[in-house]
Amino acid sequence: MADAFDHCEQIVRDADKDRFLATLFAPQKHRRPLFALYAFNVEIARVRELAREPIPGEIRLQWWRDALLGGGQGDASANPVAAALREVVIRYRLPPAMLSGMIDARAFDLYDDPMPSLADLESYCAQTSSTLIDLAARVLRDGKEPGANEPITHAGVAYALAGLLRAFPIHSSRRQLYVPLDVMQRHGAQAEDAFSGNDTVELRAALAEIRLRARRRLDAARECLTAVPSMIMPALLPVALVRPALRRMERRSYRPFTPPELPQWRRQWILWRAARSGLQRAF
């Protein structure tokens, strides 16, 4: 089992550097459980990339449901991420419905259907990103409820929206559209412009609305951070990267199909500063 947790740590180190670094600010006893949780998130987030077609992807997501929520115990023990996470779920009494909701939300990633509305997009972000923060907070509280539903929800949505803006060129190249149809229509933007890499004024306006929504969610999270127990800080720490990322997207040099990335050294410095000075200042 120790090897399984080591495997999870390596996955997170390679595929989710921000959460890997944030976890280093958690107490030692909680780091391995957090790595197992974050490795699971990496695995279900990249199902489309690995499966390439919807049906194999659906089968893979169903495997995760069975492995974690009741069936396929033999297969689960052979998969290091599933084996480690099952132990974490039991030890910290993580609600199965929350894990199931994360898996269900990822089914959207398998298809090329556009995101219908802004409400649907925020629901997707909450089911994936906010739920992950909530589960991490439960680990940090030794299985207790975080007691901070509102800031966690807002922070998770803001983080996911910023991530989708960063991934916009990748999704566009796959003919995936996470920018909601109602937002596109509101600004007269065309999906084919996104798919063909055509940087139009209308498309920029639609993306600007998503950035505005991310900032509002981040502001809402900051307003209620005083109610957040200090021990769950590492679960929220990556959200400190959202505002600097959005600022870069507001520059005149911003190009949607080549979005500016914060250098790794700066990301690490932002996380360190947020851990030292507090999330309220960082958000």
mmCIF file of C-alpha atoms in Angstrom:
data_model
loop_
_atom_site.group_PDB
_atom_site.id
_atom_site.type_symbol
_atom_site.label_atom_id
_atom_site.label_comp_id
_atom_site.label_asym_id
_atom_site.label_seq_id
_atom_site.Cartn_x
_atom_site.Cartn_y
_atom_site.Cartn_z
ATOM 1 C CA MET A 1 0.000 0.000 0.000
ATOM 2 C CA ALA A 2 2.927 2.333 0.664
ATOM 3 C CA ASP A 3 3.960 1.813 -2.962
ATOM 4 C CA ALA A 4 0.429 2.727 -4.076
ATOM 5 C CA PHE A 5 0.629 6.053 -2.252
ATOM 6 C CA ASP A 6 4.086 6.679 -3.701
ATOM 7 C CA HIS A 7 2.598 6.075 -7.149
ATOM 8 C CA CYS A 8 -0.155 8.616 -6.440
ATOM 9 C CA GLU A 9 2.384 11.190 -5.318
ATOM 10 C CA GLN A 10 4.320 10.803 -8.556
ATOM 11 C CA ILE A 11 1.170 11.217 -10.654
ATOM 12 C CA VAL A 12 0.300 14.458 -8.883
ATOM 13 C CA ARG A 13 3.882 15.730 -9.074
ATOM 14 C CA ASP A 14 3.891 15.183 -12.849
ATOM 15 C CA ALA A 15 0.321 16.134 -13.804
ATOM 16 C CA ASP A 16 -0.917 18.619 -11.181
ATOM 17 C CA LYS A 17 2.055 20.609 -9.956
ATOM 18 C CA ASP A 18 -0.062 23.271 -8.226
ATOM 19 C CA ARG A 19 -1.849 20.794 -5.972
ATOM 20 C CA PHE A 20 1.385 18.898 -5.420
ATOM 21 C CA LEU A 21 3.059 22.044 -4.101
ATOM 22 C CA ALA A 22 0.007 23.038 -2.059
ATOM 23 C CA THR A 23 -0.018 19.616 -0.402
ATOM 24 C CA LEU A 24 3.495 20.208 0.909
ATOM 25 C CA PHE A 25 1.949 22.844 3.223
ATOM 26 C CA ALA A 26 -0.350 20.199 4.744
ATOM 27 C CA PRO A 27 0.591 18.269 7.882
ATOM 28 C CA GLN A 28 2.783 15.281 7.104
ATOM 29 C CA LYS A 29 0.108 12.743 8.093
ATOM 30 C CA HIS A 30 -2.337 14.135 5.539
ATOM 31 C CA ARG A 31 -0.066 14.426 2.516
ATOM 32 C CA ARG A 32 -0.322 10.857 1.256
ATOM 33 C CA PRO A 33 -4.126 10.762 1.547
ATOM 34 C CA LEU A 34 -4.299 14.054 -0.356
ATOM 35 C CA PHE A 35 -2.020 12.716 -3.074
ATOM 36 C CA ALA A 36 -4.340 9.707 -3.470
ATOM 37 C CA LEU A 37 -7.353 12.003 -3.820
ATOM 38 C CA TYR A 38 -5.613 14.296 -6.299
ATOM 39 C CA ALA A 39 -4.263 11.354 -8.325
ATOM 40 C CA PHE A 40 -7.838 10.081 -8.659
ATOM 41 C CA ASN A 41 -8.843 13.505 -9.948
ATOM 42 C CA VAL A 42 -6.026 13.403 -12.517
ATOM 43 C CA GLU A 43 -7.121 9.951 -13.669
ATOM 44 C CA ILE A 44 -10.769 10.823 -14.269
ATOM 45 C CA ALA A 45 -9.878 14.215 -15.786
ATOM 46 C CA ARG A 46 -7.743 12.609 -18.491
ATOM 47 C CA VAL A 47 -10.100 9.800 -19.450
ATOM 48 C CA ARG A 48 -10.896 11.420 -22.805
ATOM 49 C CA GLU A 49 -7.227 11.863 -23.572
ATOM 50 C CA LEU A 50 -6.561 8.173 -22.878
ATOM 51 C CA ALA A 51 -9.745 6.657 -24.286
ATOM 52 C CA ARG A 52 -10.066 8.959 -27.335
ATOM 53 C CA GLU A 53 -13.617 7.730 -28.052
ATOM 54 C CA PRO A 54 -16.782 8.199 -25.923
ATOM 55 C CA ILE A 55 -17.692 4.535 -25.399
ATOM 56 C CA PRO A 56 -14.267 3.428 -24.095
ATOM 57 C CA GLY A 57 -14.316 6.557 -21.945
ATOM 58 C CA GLU A 58 -17.705 5.682 -20.491
ATOM 59 C CA ILE A 59 -16.426 2.179 -19.743
ATOM 60 C CA ARG A 60 -13.419 3.654 -17.952
ATOM 61 C CA LEU A 61 -15.578 5.968 -15.852
ATOM 62 C CA GLN A 62 -17.838 3.047 -14.985
ATOM 63 C CA TRP A 63 -14.766 1.115 -13.895
ATOM 64 C CA TRP A 64 -13.977 3.883 -11.435
ATOM 65 C CA ARG A 65 -17.548 3.827 -10.114
ATOM 66 C CA ASP A 66 -17.356 0.080 -9.571
ATOM 67 C CA ALA A 67 -13.853 0.196 -8.099
ATOM 68 C CA LEU A 68 -14.659 2.874 -5.535
ATOM 69 C CA LEU A 69 -18.334 2.426 -4.832
ATOM 70 C CA GLY A 70 -18.997 -1.249 -4.526
ATOM 71 C CA GLY A 71 -18.041 -3.547 -7.372
ATOM 72 C CA GLY A 72 -14.813 -4.736 -8.955
ATOM 73 C CA GLN A 73 -12.852 -5.007 -5.722
ATOM 74 C CA GLY A 74 -10.260 -7.314 -7.235
ATOM 75 C CA ASP A 75 -9.556 -4.907 -10.078
ATOM 76 C CA ALA A 76 -9.393 -1.992 -7.652
ATOM 77 C CA SER A 77 -6.671 -3.623 -5.584
ATOM 78 C CA ALA A 78 -4.588 -4.057 -8.742
ATOM 79 C CA ASN A 79 -4.799 -0.338 -9.556
ATOM 80 C CA PRO A 80 -2.550 1.665 -7.192
ATOM 81 C CA VAL A 81 -4.630 4.857 -7.372
ATOM 82 C CA ALA A 82 -7.896 3.020 -6.718
ATOM 83 C CA ALA A 83 -6.332 0.941 -3.957
ATOM 84 C CA ALA A 84 -4.911 3.999 -2.181
ATOM 85 C CA LEU A 85 -8.104 6.007 -2.574
ATOM 86 C CA ARG A 86 -10.307 3.207 -1.232
ATOM 87 C CA GLU A 87 -8.229 3.239 1.946
ATOM 88 C CA VAL A 88 -8.575 7.025 2.178
ATOM 89 C CA VAL A 89 -12.351 6.853 1.629
ATOM 90 C CA ILE A 90 -12.709 4.374 4.488
ATOM 91 C CA ARG A 91 -10.271 6.080 6.849
ATOM 92 C CA TYR A 92 -11.754 9.566 6.423
ATOM 93 C CA ARG A 93 -15.372 8.522 5.805
ATOM 94 C CA LEU A 94 -15.535 10.368 2.501
ATOM 95 C CA PRO A 95 -19.115 10.432 1.128
ATOM 96 C CA PRO A 96 -19.436 8.040 -1.842
ATOM 97 C CA ALA A 97 -21.991 10.351 -3.472
ATOM 98 C CA MET A 98 -19.379 13.104 -3.776
ATOM 99 C CA LEU A 99 -16.929 10.799 -5.559
ATOM 100 C CA SER A 100 -19.713 9.505 -7.777
ATOM 101 C CA GLY A 101 -20.704 13.073 -8.643
ATOM 102 C CA MET A 102 -17.145 13.863 -9.733
ATOM 103 C CA ILE A 103 -17.099 10.819 -11.992
ATOM 104 C CA ASP A 104 -20.535 11.602 -13.451
ATOM 105 C CA ALA A 105 -19.525 15.182 -14.259
ATOM 106 C CA ARG A 106 -16.532 13.954 -16.247
ATOM 107 C CA ALA A 107 -18.832 12.191 -18.707
ATOM 108 C CA PHE A 108 -19.329 15.598 -20.345
ATOM 109 C CA ASP A 109 -15.632 15.620 -21.277
ATOM 110 C CA LEU A 110 -16.047 12.536 -23.466
ATOM 111 C CA TYR A 111 -18.316 14.149 -26.028
ATOM 112 C CA ASP A 112 -18.198 17.147 -28.347
ATOM 113 C CA ASP A 113 -21.527 18.554 -27.202
ATOM 114 C CA PRO A 114 -21.213 22.256 -26.339
ATOM 115 C CA MET A 115 -21.816 23.491 -22.807
ATOM 116 C CA PRO A 116 -25.473 24.660 -22.907
ATOM 117 C CA SER A 117 -25.452 27.546 -20.434
ATOM 118 C CA LEU A 118 -23.417 29.462 -17.881
ATOM 119 C CA ALA A 119 -25.425 27.781 -15.139
ATOM 120 C CA ASP A 120 -24.473 24.372 -16.566
ATOM 121 C CA LEU A 121 -20.825 25.402 -16.714
ATOM 122 C CA GLU A 122 -20.785 26.521 -13.090
ATOM 123 C CA SER A 123 -22.524 23.317 -12.055
ATOM 124 C CA TYR A 124 -19.843 21.319 -13.876
ATOM 125 C CA CYS A 125 -17.120 23.336 -12.144
ATOM 126 C CA ALA A 126 -18.740 22.831 -8.746
ATOM 127 C CA GLN A 127 -19.116 19.069 -9.242
ATOM 128 C CA THR A 128 -15.478 18.698 -10.233
ATOM 129 C CA SER A 129 -13.323 21.414 -8.681
ATOM 130 C CA SER A 130 -15.414 22.458 -5.648
ATOM 131 C CA THR A 131 -16.123 18.853 -4.706
ATOM 132 C CA LEU A 132 -12.413 18.051 -4.853
ATOM 133 C CA ILE A 133 -11.638 20.928 -2.479
ATOM 134 C CA ASP A 134 -14.399 19.767 -0.141
ATOM 135 C CA LEU A 135 -13.046 16.202 -0.062
ATOM 136 C CA ALA A 136 -9.504 17.454 0.548
ATOM 137 C CA ALA A 137 -10.800 19.625 3.390
ATOM 138 C CA ARG A 138 -12.446 16.562 4.954
ATOM 139 C CA VAL A 139 -9.124 14.742 4.866
ATOM 140 C CA LEU A 140 -7.442 17.713 6.549
ATOM 141 C CA ARG A 141 -10.157 17.683 9.227
ATOM 142 C CA ASP A 142 -9.734 13.942 9.814
ATOM 143 C CA GLY A 143 -13.081 13.079 8.272
ATOM 144 C CA LYS A 144 -15.164 15.916 9.666
ATOM 145 C CA GLU A 145 -17.254 18.159 7.421
ATOM 146 C CA PRO A 146 -15.302 21.274 6.387
ATOM 147 C CA GLY A 147 -17.952 23.670 7.681
ATOM 148 C CA ALA A 148 -17.218 26.058 4.822
ATOM 149 C CA ASN A 149 -19.540 25.069 1.993
ATOM 150 C CA GLU A 150 -20.031 28.558 0.563
ATOM 151 C CA PRO A 151 -16.377 29.638 0.213
ATOM 152 C CA ILE A 152 -15.390 26.181 -1.030
ATOM 153 C CA THR A 153 -18.052 26.253 -3.733
ATOM 154 C CA HIS A 154 -17.127 29.754 -4.915
ATOM 155 C CA ALA A 155 -13.388 29.060 -4.794
ATOM 156 C CA GLY A 156 -13.699 25.794 -6.686
ATOM 157 C CA VAL A 157 -15.772 27.340 -9.458
ATOM 158 C CA ALA A 158 -13.319 30.233 -9.823
ATOM 159 C CA TYR A 159 -10.374 27.840 -10.023
ATOM 160 C CA ALA A 160 -12.075 25.649 -12.613
ATOM 161 C CA LEU A 161 -13.133 28.598 -14.775
ATOM 162 C CA ALA A 162 -9.570 29.898 -14.854
ATOM 163 C CA GLY A 163 -8.337 26.426 -15.722
ATOM 164 C CA LEU A 164 -10.783 26.115 -18.603
ATOM 165 C CA LEU A 165 -9.627 29.467 -19.972
ATOM 166 C CA ARG A 166 -6.042 28.228 -19.851
ATOM 167 C CA ALA A 167 -7.070 25.014 -21.613
ATOM 168 C CA PHE A 168 -9.167 26.823 -24.241
ATOM 169 C CA PRO A 169 -6.751 26.127 -27.139
ATOM 170 C CA ILE A 170 -6.503 22.432 -26.228
ATOM 171 C CA HIS A 171 -10.264 22.010 -26.047
ATOM 172 C CA SER A 172 -10.778 24.006 -29.251
ATOM 173 C CA SER A 173 -8.369 21.770 -31.136
ATOM 174 C CA ARG A 174 -10.551 18.804 -30.095
ATOM 175 C CA ARG A 175 -13.732 20.649 -31.099
ATOM 176 C CA GLN A 176 -14.806 20.827 -27.465
ATOM 177 C CA LEU A 177 -16.592 23.991 -26.376
ATOM 178 C CA TYR A 178 -16.761 24.763 -22.673
ATOM 179 C CA VAL A 179 -17.695 28.396 -23.327
ATOM 180 C CA PRO A 180 -21.498 28.170 -22.852
ATOM 181 C CA LEU A 181 -23.789 28.601 -25.821
ATOM 182 C CA ASP A 182 -25.803 31.318 -24.091
ATOM 183 C CA VAL A 183 -22.599 33.315 -23.524
ATOM 184 C CA MET A 184 -21.506 32.773 -27.126
ATOM 185 C CA GLN A 185 -24.905 33.881 -28.427
ATOM 186 C CA ARG A 186 -24.962 36.912 -26.155
ATOM 187 C CA HIS A 187 -21.810 38.220 -27.836
ATOM 188 C CA GLY A 188 -22.432 36.924 -31.344
ATOM 189 C CA ALA A 189 -19.495 34.501 -31.193
ATOM 190 C CA GLN A 190 -19.367 31.428 -33.434
ATOM 191 C CA ALA A 191 -18.223 27.968 -32.360
ATOM 192 C CA GLU A 192 -16.431 27.436 -35.671
ATOM 193 C CA ASP A 193 -14.229 30.427 -34.931
ATOM 194 C CA ALA A 194 -13.098 28.704 -31.756
ATOM 195 C CA PHE A 195 -12.497 25.413 -33.554
ATOM 196 C CA SER A 196 -10.555 27.023 -36.405
ATOM 197 C CA GLY A 197 -8.433 29.282 -34.209
ATOM 198 C CA ASN A 198 -10.064 32.459 -35.497
ATOM 199 C CA ASP A 199 -9.434 35.161 -32.867
ATOM 200 C CA THR A 200 -12.541 37.352 -33.282
ATOM 201 C CA VAL A 201 -13.765 40.298 -31.246
ATOM 202 C CA GLU A 202 -16.964 38.394 -30.464
ATOM 203 C CA LEU A 203 -15.090 35.351 -29.185
ATOM 204 C CA ARG A 204 -12.886 37.549 -27.002
ATOM 205 C CA ALA A 205 -16.012 39.164 -25.543
ATOM 206 C CA ALA A 206 -17.425 35.744 -24.653
ATOM 207 C CA LEU A 207 -14.171 34.729 -22.963
ATOM 208 C CA ALA A 208 -14.110 38.069 -21.119
ATOM 209 C CA GLU A 209 -17.513 37.249 -19.628
ATOM 210 C CA ILE A 210 -16.127 33.953 -18.311
ATOM 211 C CA ARG A 211 -13.210 35.832 -16.746
ATOM 212 C CA LEU A 212 -15.618 38.272 -15.138
ATOM 213 C CA ARG A 213 -17.608 35.386 -13.694
ATOM 214 C CA ALA A 214 -14.421 33.825 -12.309
ATOM 215 C CA ARG A 215 -13.479 37.111 -10.607
ATOM 216 C CA ARG A 216 -16.932 37.438 -9.069
ATOM 217 C CA ARG A 217 -16.745 33.919 -7.712
ATOM 218 C CA LEU A 218 -13.308 34.633 -6.293
ATOM 219 C CA ASP A 219 -14.578 37.828 -4.659
ATOM 220 C CA ALA A 220 -17.484 35.898 -3.146
ATOM 221 C CA ALA A 221 -15.091 33.299 -1.740
ATOM 222 C CA ARG A 222 -12.868 35.984 -0.206
ATOM 223 C CA GLU A 223 -15.816 37.644 1.516
ATOM 224 C CA CYS A 224 -16.598 34.545 3.552
ATOM 225 C CA LEU A 225 -13.085 33.226 4.176
ATOM 226 C CA THR A 226 -13.204 34.290 7.812
ATOM 227 C CA ALA A 227 -15.511 31.333 8.455
ATOM 228 C CA VAL A 228 -13.001 28.850 7.001
ATOM 229 C CA PRO A 229 -11.099 26.708 9.553
ATOM 230 C CA SER A 230 -7.373 27.396 9.215
ATOM 231 C CA MET A 231 -6.557 23.691 9.038
ATOM 232 C CA ILE A 232 -8.161 23.338 5.593
ATOM 233 C CA MET A 233 -5.970 26.061 4.069
ATOM 234 C CA PRO A 234 -3.889 23.620 1.945
ATOM 235 C CA ALA A 235 -7.048 22.448 0.161
ATOM 236 C CA LEU A 236 -7.828 26.012 -0.930
ATOM 237 C CA LEU A 237 -4.266 27.156 -1.536
ATOM 238 C CA PRO A 238 -4.165 26.575 -5.344
ATOM 239 C CA VAL A 239 -7.023 29.066 -5.726
ATOM 240 C CA ALA A 240 -4.505 31.819 -4.878
ATOM 241 C CA LEU A 241 -3.245 31.399 -8.456
ATOM 242 C CA VAL A 242 -6.555 32.411 -10.038
ATOM 243 C CA ARG A 243 -6.363 36.202 -9.761
ATOM 244 C CA PRO A 244 -2.790 36.487 -11.107
ATOM 245 C CA ALA A 245 -3.776 34.251 -14.034
ATOM 246 C CA LEU A 246 -6.837 36.379 -14.804
ATOM 247 C CA ARG A 247 -4.746 39.564 -14.671
ATOM 248 C CA ARG A 248 -2.455 38.178 -17.363
ATOM 249 C CA MET A 249 -5.467 37.434 -19.537
ATOM 250 C CA GLU A 250 -6.542 41.074 -19.252
ATOM 251 C CA ARG A 251 -3.349 42.378 -20.874
ATOM 252 C CA ARG A 252 -3.412 43.819 -24.382
ATOM 253 C CA SER A 253 -1.052 41.078 -25.506
ATOM 254 C CA TYR A 254 -3.560 38.370 -24.522
ATOM 255 C CA ARG A 255 -4.239 35.814 -27.238
ATOM 256 C CA PRO A 256 -6.993 33.250 -26.485
ATOM 257 C CA PHE A 257 -5.275 30.512 -28.479
ATOM 258 C CA THR A 258 -1.907 31.064 -26.779
ATOM 259 C CA PRO A 259 -2.928 32.145 -23.257
ATOM 260 C CA PRO A 260 -0.134 33.463 -21.035
ATOM 261 C CA GLU A 261 1.141 31.063 -18.408
ATOM 262 C CA LEU A 262 2.484 32.040 -15.035
ATOM 263 C CA PRO A 263 6.104 30.836 -14.851
ATOM 264 C CA GLN A 264 6.579 27.902 -12.502
ATOM 265 C CA TRP A 265 8.834 29.898 -10.174
ATOM 266 C CA ARG A 266 6.115 32.542 -9.823
ATOM 267 C CA ARG A 267 3.425 29.947 -9.166
ATOM 268 C CA GLN A 268 5.541 28.511 -6.378
ATOM 269 C CA TRP A 269 6.176 31.972 -4.914
ATOM 270 C CA ILE A 270 2.442 32.835 -4.999
ATOM 271 C CA LEU A 271 1.572 29.613 -3.178
ATOM 272 C CA TRP A 272 4.299 30.192 -0.569
ATOM 273 C CA ARG A 273 3.186 33.777 0.009
ATOM 274 C CA ALA A 274 -0.464 32.732 0.308
ATOM 275 C CA ALA A 275 0.442 30.060 2.836
ATOM 276 C CA ARG A 276 2.385 32.568 4.898
ATOM 277 C CA SER A 277 0.145 35.647 4.655
ATOM 278 C CA GLY A 278 -3.290 34.012 4.563
ATOM 279 C CA LEU A 279 -5.836 33.220 1.887
ATOM 280 C CA GLN A 280 -7.881 36.368 2.371
ATOM 281 C CA ARG A 281 -5.024 38.530 1.131
ATOM 282 C CA ALA A 282 -4.151 36.032 -1.620
ATOM 283 C CA PHE A 283 -7.690 35.782 -2.988
#
